[in-house]
Amino acid sequence: MSGWSRRRGVRPAAVLLLLVVVLCAGYLAVVGVLRYRVLELPRPDGGHPVGRALTDVPAGTPDPDEPRRAVWLWYPADPAGHQGPAVAYAPAGWRAGALPPALGRGWFVQDMDRVRSWARDESAPAPGIRPLIALAPGYGTAPWMYTTLGEDLASRGYIVALLVPTTTPSRVVDGEQRTTPPGGQPEPEEIDRLSVDQAADMTAMVAALTAERVGPIGGHIDPGRVVLGGHSLGGMAAALACEQMDRCAGSVNLDGPQPAPPAGDRAPRLLIASDHSCAVAVPCDAQGASAARVDWLVERHRRSIPDWEVGVAGAGHNSFGDTPFYFTAPPVNDLAGTGDIPADRMRTVTTTVLAAAAADLLATGAPPPLPDLLAELPELEPLPEAPAS
């Protein structure tokens, strides 16, 4: 009798275990199907087809281990010569460890081989001399994660150059693959140091692209019409670099920290941020940042207010790029840092504001009128100015 009781007691546990196994297998099967679906990014809104090229330029700081920096280029292509193959979204050698740290890699995230963009590889450039928008990525993120921004701005007539800093986990520089082990989020002192180095690299990149015949866009850049921009750490570096560059019309920081109070106001500094980002708002959503980092972000903004700033309702820190379009399985999707704004709307807001900012900065030296953008984009919110110290 006691043996029979033990067997009867085991049976419900075995059934429960089998049920868990079946549910897990079903979950993994569904995730597998969804992550392998083809993801077609939005078609660029401008009137030009887009070419893309990868090149490299000298570093802006002495670096015996890596004396050059890779650069991704998107540019208006000549329709008559737009015959090359479609580009690989994330080429071989560029993919290892290059997603936001909260996402990581693996089965629960979009398969990057299944992402489709619109640029053609090494297309002939459209005739003419064009303004340059130089961009820098966030810490630990990859250049392909900003494809929608690069393609859209290029389709509107800009040449877009994205710096690949040494903090990018996997990159190809001068034909050689380089890797940097992913680390934790840097604290304030390290952020300042990295931003200074990255600003020097941005300055050197602009100098090389405007002075040399680099890649297919050689000779097509107007050296007197340059706007800098960047995401997170890259946005801070863009503001620093623009202050040091006589020909920079202004900078656009996408949810990044503010640099130390500038010595002068040589060029306008614009900021587009999540409406609850610690880079602009008090109180704010720390999104896993340390208390020391949050205090530093808030104080830096208080002492160094941009000339023009807006928040994007519902955005997260990783909303400023392609990440919102990627499939991420629950519960990983809660860690993606993309907020709850729909991906298509976030992309429209970002590209519209960037294009308007570049056009007005280059034409008038001033940011675009905020009331016009607020009327066009209901997701935008004017941010209250904090008192300067």
Coordinates of C-alpha atoms in Angstrom, one line a residue, residues 8-381:
R8 CA 0.4 8.1 -6.9
G9 CA 2.2 11.0 -5.3
V10 CA 4.9 11.0 -8.0
R11 CA 2.4 11.1 -10.8
P12 CA 1.1 14.7 -10.4
A13 CA 4.7 16.0 -10.2
A14 CA 5.6 14.1 -13.4
V15 CA 2.6 15.6 -15.1
L16 CA 3.5 19.1 -13.9
L17 CA 7.1 18.7 -15.1
L18 CA 5.9 17.4 -18.5
L19 CA 3.6 20.4 -18.8
V20 CA 6.4 22.8 -18.0
V21 CA 8.6 21.1 -20.6
V22 CA 5.9 21.4 -23.3
L23 CA 5.2 25.0 -22.5
C24 CA 8.9 25.9 -22.6
A25 CA 9.4 24.1 -25.9
G26 CA 6.3 25.8 -27.3
Y27 CA 7.6 29.2 -26.2
L28 CA 11.1 28.6 -27.7
A29 CA 9.5 27.4 -31.0
V30 CA 7.4 30.6 -31.3
V31 CA 10.4 32.8 -30.4
G32 CA 12.4 30.9 -33.1
V33 CA 9.8 31.6 -35.7
L34 CA 9.4 35.3 -34.8
R35 CA 13.1 36.1 -34.5
Y36 CA 13.8 34.6 -38.0
R37 CA 11.1 36.5 -39.7
V38 CA 12.3 39.0 -42.3
L39 CA 12.3 42.6 -40.8
E40 CA 12.1 45.3 -43.5
L41 CA 13.1 48.6 -42.0
P42 CA 11.0 51.7 -43.1
R43 CA 11.6 53.1 -46.5
P44 CA 13.5 56.4 -46.4
D45 CA 11.2 59.5 -46.8
G46 CA 13.4 61.6 -49.1
G47 CA 13.6 61.8 -52.8
H48 CA 17.1 60.2 -53.3
P49 CA 18.0 56.5 -53.5
V50 CA 20.7 55.7 -51.0
G51 CA 24.2 54.3 -51.2
R52 CA 26.3 52.9 -48.4
A53 CA 30.0 52.5 -48.1
L54 CA 32.4 51.5 -45.3
T55 CA 35.8 53.2 -45.1
D56 CA 38.3 54.3 -42.4
V57 CA 40.1 57.5 -41.5
P58 CA 43.0 58.5 -39.2
A59 CA 42.2 58.6 -35.5
G60 CA 42.0 61.9 -33.7
T61 CA 44.1 60.8 -30.7
P62 CA 47.4 58.9 -30.7
D63 CA 46.6 55.2 -30.7
P64 CA 49.4 52.8 -31.5
D65 CA 47.1 49.8 -31.3
E66 CA 44.4 51.2 -33.5
P67 CA 45.6 54.2 -35.5
R68 CA 42.5 54.5 -37.7
R69 CA 38.8 54.6 -37.2
A70 CA 36.1 52.9 -39.3
V71 CA 33.4 55.1 -40.8
W72 CA 30.0 54.1 -42.2
L73 CA 28.7 56.4 -45.0
W74 CA 25.2 56.8 -46.3
Y75 CA 24.8 59.2 -49.2
P76 CA 22.4 60.3 -52.0
A77 CA 22.9 57.9 -54.9
D78 CA 22.7 58.6 -58.6
P79 CA 19.5 56.8 -59.8
A80 CA 21.2 56.0 -63.1
G81 CA 24.1 54.2 -61.2
H82 CA 22.0 52.7 -58.4
Q83 CA 22.7 49.2 -59.6
G84 CA 24.8 47.5 -56.9
P85 CA 23.6 44.7 -54.6
A86 CA 21.6 45.5 -51.5
V87 CA 23.9 46.0 -48.5
A88 CA 24.2 43.5 -45.7
Y89 CA 22.5 45.1 -42.7
A90 CA 25.1 43.9 -40.2
P91 CA 28.1 42.6 -42.2
A92 CA 30.3 39.8 -41.1
G93 CA 32.9 40.9 -38.6
W94 CA 30.5 43.6 -37.1
R95 CA 28.0 41.6 -35.1
A96 CA 29.6 40.1 -32.0
G97 CA 28.3 41.7 -28.8
A98 CA 26.9 44.7 -30.5
L99 CA 23.4 45.1 -29.0
P100 CA 22.4 47.2 -26.0
P101 CA 23.8 45.4 -22.9
A102 CA 20.2 44.8 -21.6
L103 CA 19.4 42.8 -24.7
G104 CA 22.6 40.8 -25.2
R105 CA 22.6 38.3 -27.9
G106 CA 21.0 34.9 -28.7
W107 CA 17.8 33.2 -29.2
F108 CA 15.6 35.9 -27.7
V109 CA 16.5 38.8 -30.0
Q110 CA 16.0 39.5 -33.7
D111 CA 18.3 37.6 -36.1
M112 CA 20.3 40.4 -37.7
D113 CA 20.8 38.3 -40.9
R114 CA 17.1 38.7 -41.5
V115 CA 17.0 42.5 -41.3
R116 CA 16.6 44.3 -44.6
S117 CA 17.5 48.0 -45.3
W118 CA 17.3 50.1 -48.4
A119 CA 20.8 51.2 -49.3
R120 CA 22.8 49.8 -52.2
D121 CA 26.4 48.8 -51.8
E122 CA 28.9 51.3 -53.2
S123 CA 26.4 53.0 -55.5
A124 CA 27.6 55.9 -57.6
P125 CA 26.9 59.2 -55.7
A126 CA 24.4 61.7 -57.0
P127 CA 26.0 64.7 -58.7
G128 CA 26.7 67.8 -56.6
I129 CA 28.3 69.1 -53.4
R130 CA 26.3 68.3 -50.3
P131 CA 26.3 69.1 -46.6
L132 CA 27.7 66.6 -44.1
I133 CA 26.0 65.2 -41.0
A134 CA 28.6 63.5 -38.9
L135 CA 27.2 61.1 -36.2
A136 CA 28.6 59.2 -33.3
P137 CA 26.9 56.1 -31.7
G138 CA 26.1 55.4 -28.1
Y139 CA 28.5 53.5 -25.8
G140 CA 28.8 49.8 -26.8
T141 CA 26.4 50.0 -29.7
A142 CA 27.1 49.3 -33.4
P143 CA 26.9 51.4 -36.5
W144 CA 24.2 49.3 -38.2
M145 CA 21.8 50.1 -35.3
Y146 CA 21.5 53.7 -36.7
T147 CA 20.7 52.6 -40.3
T148 CA 17.2 54.1 -40.4
L149 CA 18.6 57.5 -39.4
G150 CA 21.5 57.3 -41.9
E151 CA 19.3 56.2 -44.8
D152 CA 16.6 58.7 -44.2
L153 CA 18.9 61.7 -43.9
A154 CA 20.8 60.6 -47.0
S155 CA 17.6 60.3 -48.9
R156 CA 17.0 64.0 -48.1
G157 CA 20.2 65.0 -49.7
Y158 CA 22.8 64.8 -46.9
I159 CA 26.0 62.8 -46.8
V160 CA 26.0 61.0 -43.4
A161 CA 29.1 59.7 -41.8
L162 CA 28.9 57.6 -38.6
L163 CA 32.1 57.2 -36.6
V164 CA 33.0 53.8 -35.2
P165 CA 34.8 54.4 -31.9
T166 CA 37.0 51.8 -30.1
T167 CA 34.2 51.1 -27.7
T168 CA 32.2 49.4 -30.4
P169 CA 32.3 45.7 -29.4
S170 CA 33.1 44.3 -32.9
R171 CA 34.3 46.3 -35.9
V172 CA 36.4 46.0 -39.0
V173 CA 39.2 48.7 -39.3
D174 CA 41.4 48.8 -42.4
G175 CA 40.4 45.2 -43.3
E176 CA 41.1 43.8 -39.8
Q177 CA 38.5 42.7 -37.3
R178 CA 38.9 44.4 -33.9
T179 CA 37.0 43.5 -30.7
T180 CA 36.4 45.2 -27.4
P181 CA 35.0 43.1 -24.6
P182 CA 31.6 44.6 -23.6
G183 CA 31.8 46.2 -20.1
G184 CA 29.4 47.8 -17.7
Q185 CA 28.0 51.3 -18.1
P186 CA 30.8 53.8 -17.5
E187 CA 30.7 56.2 -14.6
P188 CA 31.0 60.0 -14.9
E189 CA 34.8 60.3 -14.9
E190 CA 35.1 57.6 -17.6
I191 CA 32.2 59.2 -19.6
D192 CA 34.0 62.5 -19.7
R193 CA 37.3 60.9 -20.8
L194 CA 35.6 58.8 -23.5
S195 CA 33.7 61.8 -24.8
V196 CA 36.9 63.9 -25.2
D197 CA 38.5 61.1 -27.1
Q198 CA 35.5 60.5 -29.3
A199 CA 35.2 64.3 -30.0
A200 CA 38.8 64.3 -31.2
D201 CA 38.0 61.3 -33.5
M202 CA 34.9 63.1 -34.8
T203 CA 36.9 66.2 -35.6
A204 CA 39.6 64.1 -37.4
M205 CA 36.9 62.2 -39.3
V206 CA 35.3 65.4 -40.6
A207 CA 38.7 66.8 -41.5
A208 CA 39.6 63.7 -43.5
L209 CA 36.3 63.4 -45.3
T210 CA 36.3 67.0 -46.4
A211 CA 40.0 67.2 -47.4
E212 CA 40.5 63.8 -49.0
R213 CA 38.8 61.7 -51.7
V214 CA 37.5 59.1 -49.3
G215 CA 35.4 56.4 -50.7
P216 CA 32.6 57.1 -53.2
I217 CA 31.8 60.5 -51.6
G218 CA 35.2 62.0 -52.2
G219 CA 34.8 65.5 -53.5
H220 CA 31.1 65.6 -52.8
I221 CA 31.1 67.2 -49.3
D222 CA 30.8 70.9 -48.7
P223 CA 33.4 71.6 -46.0
G224 CA 31.6 74.7 -44.9
R225 CA 28.2 73.0 -44.2
V226 CA 28.6 70.5 -41.3
V227 CA 26.2 69.4 -38.5
L228 CA 27.3 67.0 -35.8
G229 CA 25.0 64.6 -33.9
G230 CA 25.1 61.5 -31.8
H231 CA 23.3 59.2 -29.4
S232 CA 24.0 59.0 -25.7
L233 CA 27.8 59.2 -25.2
G234 CA 28.1 60.1 -28.9
G235 CA 25.7 63.0 -28.4
M236 CA 27.9 64.4 -25.7
A237 CA 31.0 63.9 -28.0
A238 CA 29.2 65.7 -30.9
A239 CA 28.5 68.8 -28.7
L240 CA 32.2 68.9 -27.7
A241 CA 33.5 68.4 -31.2
C242 CA 31.2 71.1 -32.6
E243 CA 32.5 73.6 -30.1
Q244 CA 36.0 72.9 -31.4
M245 CA 35.2 73.1 -35.1
D246 CA 34.9 76.4 -36.8
R247 CA 32.8 75.0 -39.7
C248 CA 30.2 73.2 -37.5
A249 CA 26.8 74.8 -37.7
G250 CA 25.5 73.1 -34.6
S251 CA 25.1 69.8 -32.8
V252 CA 22.1 67.5 -32.0
N253 CA 22.4 65.3 -28.9
L254 CA 20.0 62.3 -28.8
D255 CA 19.4 61.6 -25.1
G256 CA 23.1 62.0 -24.1
P257 CA 24.8 63.8 -21.1
Q258 CA 25.7 67.4 -21.4
P259 CA 29.4 68.3 -21.7
A260 CA 31.0 70.5 -19.1
P261 CA 29.8 74.1 -19.3
P262 CA 31.3 75.4 -22.6
A263 CA 33.8 78.2 -22.7
G264 CA 31.7 79.9 -25.3
D265 CA 28.6 79.6 -27.4
R266 CA 30.2 79.1 -30.8
A267 CA 27.4 76.9 -32.1
P268 CA 23.9 76.0 -31.0
R269 CA 23.5 72.8 -29.0
L270 CA 20.2 70.9 -29.4
L271 CA 18.9 68.0 -27.3
I272 CA 16.2 65.5 -28.1
A273 CA 15.5 63.1 -25.2
S274 CA 13.1 60.7 -23.6
D275 CA 10.7 62.7 -21.5
H276 CA 11.8 60.9 -18.4
S277 CA 15.6 60.7 -19.1
C278 CA 17.9 61.7 -16.3
A279 CA 19.8 63.7 -19.0
V280 CA 17.0 66.3 -18.9
A281 CA 14.3 65.5 -16.3
V282 CA 13.9 65.8 -12.5
P283 CA 12.6 63.4 -11.2
C284 CA 13.7 60.8 -13.8
D285 CA 13.9 57.1 -14.6
A286 CA 17.3 55.8 -13.7
Q287 CA 17.0 52.8 -16.0
G288 CA 19.5 50.9 -14.0
A289 CA 22.1 53.7 -13.7
S290 CA 23.9 54.1 -10.4
A291 CA 22.9 56.9 -8.1
A292 CA 26.2 58.6 -8.6
R293 CA 25.6 58.6 -12.4
V294 CA 22.1 59.9 -12.1
D295 CA 23.2 62.8 -9.8
W296 CA 26.0 63.6 -12.3
L297 CA 23.6 63.7 -15.2
V298 CA 21.2 65.9 -13.4
E299 CA 23.9 68.3 -12.2
R300 CA 25.6 68.5 -15.6
H301 CA 22.3 69.4 -17.3
R302 CA 21.6 72.0 -14.6
R303 CA 25.0 73.7 -15.2
S304 CA 25.0 73.3 -19.0
I305 CA 21.6 73.7 -20.4
P306 CA 21.3 73.3 -24.2
D307 CA 20.1 76.1 -26.4
W308 CA 17.1 74.1 -27.4
E309 CA 15.6 70.9 -26.0
V310 CA 12.6 68.7 -26.4
G311 CA 11.4 65.4 -24.8
V312 CA 9.7 62.6 -26.7
A313 CA 6.7 61.1 -24.7
G314 CA 7.0 57.4 -24.2
A315 CA 10.5 57.1 -25.5
G316 CA 13.3 55.2 -23.8
H317 CA 17.1 55.7 -24.0
N318 CA 17.5 53.1 -26.8
S319 CA 14.6 54.4 -28.9
F320 CA 16.9 56.6 -31.0
G321 CA 17.8 54.1 -33.7
D322 CA 16.8 50.8 -35.0
T323 CA 16.4 48.9 -31.7
P324 CA 12.6 49.6 -31.4
F325 CA 12.1 47.6 -34.7
Y326 CA 13.9 44.5 -33.5
F327 CA 11.9 41.5 -32.3
T328 CA 12.7 40.9 -28.6
A329 CA 11.0 38.1 -26.8
P330 CA 9.4 38.6 -23.4
P331 CA 10.6 39.1 -20.7
V332 CA 13.8 40.4 -22.6
N333 CA 11.7 43.1 -24.3
D334 CA 11.1 44.8 -20.9
L335 CA 14.9 45.4 -20.7
A336 CA 15.3 46.8 -24.2
G337 CA 15.0 50.5 -23.1
T338 CA 12.8 51.5 -26.0
G339 CA 9.8 52.8 -24.0
D340 CA 6.2 52.3 -25.2
I341 CA 6.1 54.6 -28.2
P342 CA 5.5 52.7 -31.4
A343 CA 8.6 52.1 -33.4
D344 CA 7.3 53.8 -36.6
R345 CA 6.3 56.9 -34.7
M346 CA 9.6 57.1 -32.9
R347 CA 11.4 56.8 -36.2
T348 CA 9.2 59.6 -37.7
V349 CA 9.8 61.9 -34.7
T350 CA 13.6 61.4 -34.7
T351 CA 14.1 61.7 -38.5
T352 CA 11.8 64.7 -38.8
V353 CA 13.5 66.6 -35.9
L354 CA 17.0 65.7 -37.2
A355 CA 16.2 66.8 -40.7
A356 CA 14.6 70.1 -39.6
A357 CA 17.4 70.8 -37.2
A358 CA 20.1 70.2 -39.9
A359 CA 18.2 72.3 -42.5
D360 CA 17.7 75.3 -40.1
L361 CA 21.2 75.2 -38.6
L362 CA 22.8 75.2 -42.0
A363 CA 20.5 77.8 -43.5
T364 CA 20.1 80.3 -40.6
G365 CA 22.5 79.2 -37.8
A366 CA 19.6 78.8 -35.5
P367 CA 17.4 75.8 -34.4
P368 CA 14.1 75.2 -36.1
P369 CA 11.1 77.0 -34.5
L370 CA 9.9 74.8 -31.7
P371 CA 6.1 75.7 -32.1
D372 CA 6.2 74.4 -35.7
L373 CA 7.6 71.0 -34.6
L374 CA 5.3 70.7 -31.6
A375 CA 2.3 71.2 -33.9
E376 CA 3.6 68.6 -36.4
L377 CA 4.7 66.0 -33.8
P378 CA 2.3 65.6 -30.8
E379 CA 4.8 63.3 -29.1
L380 CA 7.2 66.2 -28.6
E381 CA 7.1 68.0 -25.3

